[in-house]
Short mmCIF file of C-alpha atoms in Angstrom, two decimals:
data_model
loop_
_atom_site.label_atom_id
_atom_site.label_comp_id
_atom_site.label_asym_id
_atom_site.label_seq_id
_atom_site.Cartn_x
_atom_site.Cartn_y
_atom_site.Cartn_z
CA UNK A 275 -12.27 5.02 10.65
CA UNK A 276 -11.26 1.93 8.78
CA UNK A 277 -8.75 -0.20 10.68
CA UNK A 278 -6.56 -2.76 8.91
CA UNK A 279 -4.47 -5.48 10.52
CA UNK A 280 -1.69 -7.56 8.97
CA UNK A 281 0.43 -10.60 9.85
CA UNK A 282 0.52 -11.52 13.56
CA UNK A 283 -1.51 -8.42 14.48
CA UNK A 284 -4.31 -9.73 12.23
CA UNK A 285 -4.03 -13.25 13.67
CA UNK A 286 -4.13 -12.07 17.29
CA UNK A 287 -7.13 -9.80 16.74
CA UNK A 288 -8.91 -12.36 14.58
CA UNK A 289 -9.90 -10.17 11.63
CA UNK A 290 -8.17 -8.27 8.84
CA UNK A 291 -10.26 -5.09 9.03
CA UNK A 292 -12.97 -3.35 11.03
CA UNK A 293 -14.90 -0.10 11.03
CA UNK A 294 -14.82 2.02 14.17
CA UNK A 295 -15.87 5.54 15.01
CA UNK A 296 -13.15 7.66 16.52
CA UNK A 297 -13.82 8.07 20.26
CA UNK A 298 -13.88 11.72 21.46
CA UNK A 299 -10.94 11.37 23.82
CA UNK A 300 -8.58 9.93 21.20
CA UNK A 301 -6.47 12.16 18.98
CA UNK A 302 -3.44 10.16 17.85
CA UNK A 303 -2.25 6.70 16.85
CA UNK A 304 -0.69 5.90 20.25
CA UNK A 305 -3.93 6.70 22.08
CA UNK A 306 -5.90 4.58 19.61
CA UNK A 307 -3.57 1.66 20.32
CA UNK A 308 -4.14 1.96 24.08
CA UNK A 309 -7.89 2.12 23.43
CA UNK A 310 -7.76 -1.02 21.25
CA UNK A 311 -5.62 -2.86 23.80
CA UNK A 312 -8.47 -2.54 26.30
CA UNK A 313 -10.91 -4.22 23.89
CA UNK A 314 -9.86 -7.76 24.78
CA UNK A 315 -7.22 -10.40 25.03
CA UNK A 316 -6.53 -10.69 21.28
CA UNK A 317 -6.01 -6.93 20.99
CA UNK A 318 -3.83 -7.00 24.08
CA UNK A 319 -1.48 -9.61 22.62
CA UNK A 320 -1.49 -7.88 19.23
CA UNK A 321 -0.28 -4.60 20.74
CA UNK A 322 1.73 -6.08 23.62
CA UNK A 323 5.11 -4.94 22.33
CA UNK A 324 4.82 -1.42 20.88
CA UNK A 325 8.41 -1.60 19.58
CA UNK A 326 7.19 -4.28 17.20
CA UNK A 327 4.25 -2.33 15.81
CA UNK A 328 4.40 -0.22 12.67
CA UNK A 329 1.55 2.05 11.60
CA UNK A 330 0.42 3.44 8.25
CA UNK A 331 -2.29 6.08 7.96
CA UNK A 332 -3.78 6.29 4.45
CA UNK A 333 -0.90 4.08 3.25
CA UNK A 334 1.88 6.29 4.61
CA UNK A 335 4.12 5.32 7.53
CA UNK A 336 3.55 7.48 10.60
CA UNK A 337 4.77 7.73 14.19
CA UNK A 338 2.59 7.04 17.22
CA UNK A 339 2.05 10.78 17.80
CA UNK A 340 0.41 11.18 14.35
CA UNK A 341 -2.99 12.90 14.68
CA UNK A 342 -5.88 10.85 13.28
CA UNK A 343 -9.36 11.68 12.03
CA UNK A 344 -12.64 9.88 11.35
CA UNK A 345 -11.89 9.59 7.61
CA UNK A 346 -8.55 7.83 8.04
CA UNK A 347 -7.60 4.30 7.09
CA UNK A 348 -5.23 3.12 9.83
CA UNK A 349 -3.15 -0.03 9.38
CA UNK A 350 -1.27 -1.85 12.14
CA UNK A 351 1.39 -4.46 11.41
CA UNK A 352 4.76 -5.84 12.56
CA UNK A 353 8.10 -4.69 11.06
CA UNK A 354 8.30 -5.74 7.41
CA UNK A 355 10.07 -8.92 6.33
CA UNK A 356 9.76 -8.96 2.54
CA UNK A 357 12.43 -9.55 -0.08
CA UNK B 37 10.19 4.82 -14.88
CA UNK B 38 10.85 1.37 -13.50
CA UNK B 39 8.25 -1.35 -13.84
CA UNK B 40 6.69 -2.48 -10.54
CA UNK B 41 4.65 -5.65 -10.16
CA UNK B 42 3.18 -7.28 -7.05
CA UNK B 43 1.76 -10.62 -8.11
CA UNK B 44 0.93 -14.12 -6.96
CA UNK B 45 2.27 -15.97 -10.00
CA UNK B 46 5.88 -16.70 -10.90
CA UNK B 47 8.07 -14.55 -13.15
CA UNK B 48 10.43 -15.30 -16.03
CA UNK B 49 13.76 -13.52 -15.54
CA UNK B 50 14.92 -13.88 -19.16
CA UNK B 51 11.63 -12.55 -20.52
CA UNK B 52 11.76 -9.57 -18.14
CA UNK B 53 15.32 -8.72 -19.25
CA UNK B 54 14.45 -9.10 -22.94
CA UNK B 55 11.44 -6.83 -22.46
CA UNK B 56 13.62 -4.13 -20.93
CA UNK B 57 16.28 -4.27 -23.64
CA UNK B 58 13.92 -4.31 -26.62
CA UNK B 59 15.81 -2.68 -29.46
CA UNK B 60 17.92 -0.42 -27.24
CA UNK B 61 21.67 -0.33 -27.83
CA UNK B 62 22.63 2.27 -25.22
CA UNK B 63 22.56 -0.13 -22.27
CA UNK B 64 26.03 -1.02 -21.01
CA UNK B 65 25.10 -3.29 -18.14
CA UNK B 66 22.22 -5.15 -16.55
CA UNK B 67 22.18 -6.32 -12.92
CA UNK B 68 19.58 -8.78 -11.70
CA UNK B 69 18.90 -10.01 -8.19
CA UNK B 70 16.51 -12.89 -7.53
CA UNK B 71 15.42 -13.83 -4.03
CA UNK B 72 14.43 -17.48 -3.47
CA UNK B 73 12.66 -19.38 -0.69
CA UNK B 74 15.33 -21.20 1.37
CA UNK B 75 14.56 -24.65 2.76
CA UNK B 76 16.05 -23.80 6.15
CA UNK B 77 15.85 -21.18 8.88
CA UNK B 78 18.63 -21.70 11.42
CA UNK B 79 18.42 -25.38 12.30
CA UNK B 80 14.78 -25.71 11.16
CA UNK B 81 13.70 -27.18 7.85
CA UNK B 82 11.27 -24.84 6.08
CA UNK B 83 8.47 -26.67 4.25
CA UNK B 84 6.35 -23.76 3.08
CA UNK B 85 6.26 -19.99 3.18
CA UNK B 86 3.29 -17.64 3.06
CA UNK B 87 3.88 -14.08 2.00
CA UNK B 88 1.29 -11.57 3.16
CA UNK B 89 1.22 -8.03 1.77
CA UNK B 90 -0.66 -4.76 2.07
CA UNK B 91 -2.30 -4.38 -1.39
CA UNK B 92 -1.95 -0.87 -2.75
CA UNK B 93 0.60 0.27 -0.22
CA UNK B 94 3.09 -2.43 -1.28
CA UNK B 95 3.08 -1.09 -4.85
CA UNK B 96 3.29 2.51 -3.61
CA UNK B 97 6.30 1.79 -1.41
CA UNK B 98 8.12 -0.06 -4.19
CA UNK B 99 7.44 2.91 -6.50
CA UNK B 100 8.88 5.31 -3.94
CA UNK B 101 12.01 3.17 -3.46
CA UNK B 102 12.56 2.85 -7.22
CA UNK B 103 12.00 6.56 -7.78
CA UNK B 104 14.64 7.34 -5.17
CA UNK B 105 17.06 4.94 -6.89
CA UNK B 106 16.39 6.60 -10.27
CA UNK B 107 17.10 10.03 -8.78
CA UNK B 108 20.34 8.80 -7.24
CA UNK B 109 21.83 6.75 -10.08
CA UNK B 110 21.80 7.23 -13.88
CA UNK B 111 19.56 4.25 -14.64
CA UNK B 112 18.19 3.39 -18.06
CA UNK B 113 15.25 1.46 -16.63
CA UNK B 114 14.51 -1.54 -14.51
CA UNK B 115 11.95 -3.86 -13.00
CA UNK B 116 10.90 -4.93 -9.51
CA UNK B 117 8.58 -7.92 -9.08
CA UNK B 118 7.53 -9.15 -5.63
CA UNK B 119 5.34 -12.21 -5.19
CA UNK B 120 2.80 -12.96 -2.44
CA UNK B 121 0.81 -16.03 -1.44
CA UNK B 122 2.00 -19.57 -0.82
CA UNK B 123 5.55 -20.39 -1.83
CA UNK B 124 7.75 -23.45 -1.47
CA UNK B 125 11.53 -23.95 -1.10
CA UNK B 126 13.24 -23.08 -4.36
CA UNK B 127 10.44 -20.75 -5.50
CA UNK B 128 11.31 -17.25 -6.68
CA UNK B 129 10.10 -14.48 -4.33
CA UNK B 130 11.52 -11.23 -5.64
CA UNK B 131 13.23 -9.88 -8.75
CA UNK B 132 15.18 -6.65 -9.12
CA UNK B 133 16.62 -5.64 -12.50
CA UNK B 134 18.55 -2.43 -13.09
CA UNK B 135 19.92 -1.11 -16.38
CA UNK B 136 22.58 1.51 -16.90
CA UNK B 137 25.30 2.63 -19.28
CA UNK B 138 28.00 1.66 -16.77
CA UNK B 139 28.01 -1.18 -14.25
CA UNK B 140 28.52 0.75 -11.00
CA UNK B 141 25.13 2.46 -11.18
CA UNK B 142 23.32 -0.80 -11.96
CA UNK B 143 25.06 -2.74 -9.14
CA UNK B 144 24.57 -0.02 -6.55
CA UNK B 145 20.96 0.74 -7.46
CA UNK B 146 19.99 -2.96 -7.34
CA UNK B 147 21.60 -3.33 -3.93
CA UNK B 148 19.93 -0.12 -2.70
CA UNK B 149 16.49 -1.24 -3.90
CA UNK B 150 16.83 -4.66 -2.23
CA UNK B 151 18.02 -3.19 1.09
CA UNK B 152 15.17 -0.67 1.17
CA UNK B 153 12.59 -3.18 0.03
CA UNK B 154 13.47 -5.49 2.95
CA UNK B 155 12.70 -2.87 5.60
CA UNK B 156 10.17 -0.57 3.91
CA UNK B 157 7.89 -2.57 1.64
CA UNK B 158 4.84 -3.96 3.51
CA UNK B 159 5.36 -7.71 3.08
CA UNK B 160 5.49 -10.32 5.85
CA UNK B 161 6.84 -13.85 5.71
CA UNK B 162 5.39 -16.77 7.62
CA UNK B 163 7.37 -19.99 7.58
CA UNK B 164 6.07 -23.46 8.18
CA UNK B 165 8.54 -25.89 9.70
CA UNK B 166 8.10 -29.33 11.28
CA UNK B 167 7.84 -27.64 14.68
CA UNK B 168 5.01 -25.33 13.51
CA UNK B 169 4.37 -22.06 11.72
CA UNK B 170 5.91 -18.74 12.77
CA UNK B 171 6.18 -15.19 11.47
CA UNK B 172 9.73 -14.31 10.47
CA UNK B 173 11.24 -11.62 12.72
CA UNK B 174 12.65 -8.49 11.16
CA UNK B 175 16.45 -8.45 11.35
CA UNK B 176 18.39 -5.63 12.97
CA UNK B 177 21.13 -6.20 10.36
CA UNK B 178 18.61 -5.41 7.59
CA UNK B 179 17.76 -2.09 9.23
CA UNK B 180 21.46 -1.26 9.43
CA UNK B 181 21.91 -2.10 5.74
CA UNK B 182 19.12 0.33 4.85
CA UNK B 183 20.57 3.04 7.10
CA UNK B 184 23.94 2.67 5.38
CA UNK B 185 22.40 4.22 2.23
CA UNK B 186 21.26 7.36 4.02
CA UNK B 187 23.41 10.28 2.99
#
């Protein structure tokens, strides 16, 4: 999987993208977030408030129950503030 | 098809309008909206703004929003330009132009595109004030404005 991070999620984690293989016990976006949260303090603060996390898989917005696969590009970011 | 641009450099509103009109004589009205960087946020003085975006997806989302507007209103064309990178108070951030035979469609479509763009296009603003830099929070009122357009 290719993981992308934007805005404060990127700053908390300390990088804008990383490659990761999908662990066997993880099937959806919500589970991946819990898995990432356990990776360290930066990840923990990035995903602290789930209400403030939006997710796009292959550049399409999805909910936390969206099923993911090894080939996916998964982006995590806060609610958008453009315009 | 509306023209979509996500770019770092500034845009020229008059040139964009002239480009859309060309030699056409069927256009009855043109609406433009330009968003600028404000020099304040609440009581704080904003010195600089950084706009981050999701390359590729930003363009895709703007295309989807514009396509929806074109299906909903009888538009004769239009343009959306959104900038990213470092911006300063007074700088132009976003441009929406809509063309139609009658004004209502152009006004409504421009408003629709702006409301949707605020909540659905992957851009994030970071403001620098004298008390430090912070990411701008999404506004609940913006979400409500977008929801208002749902039929």
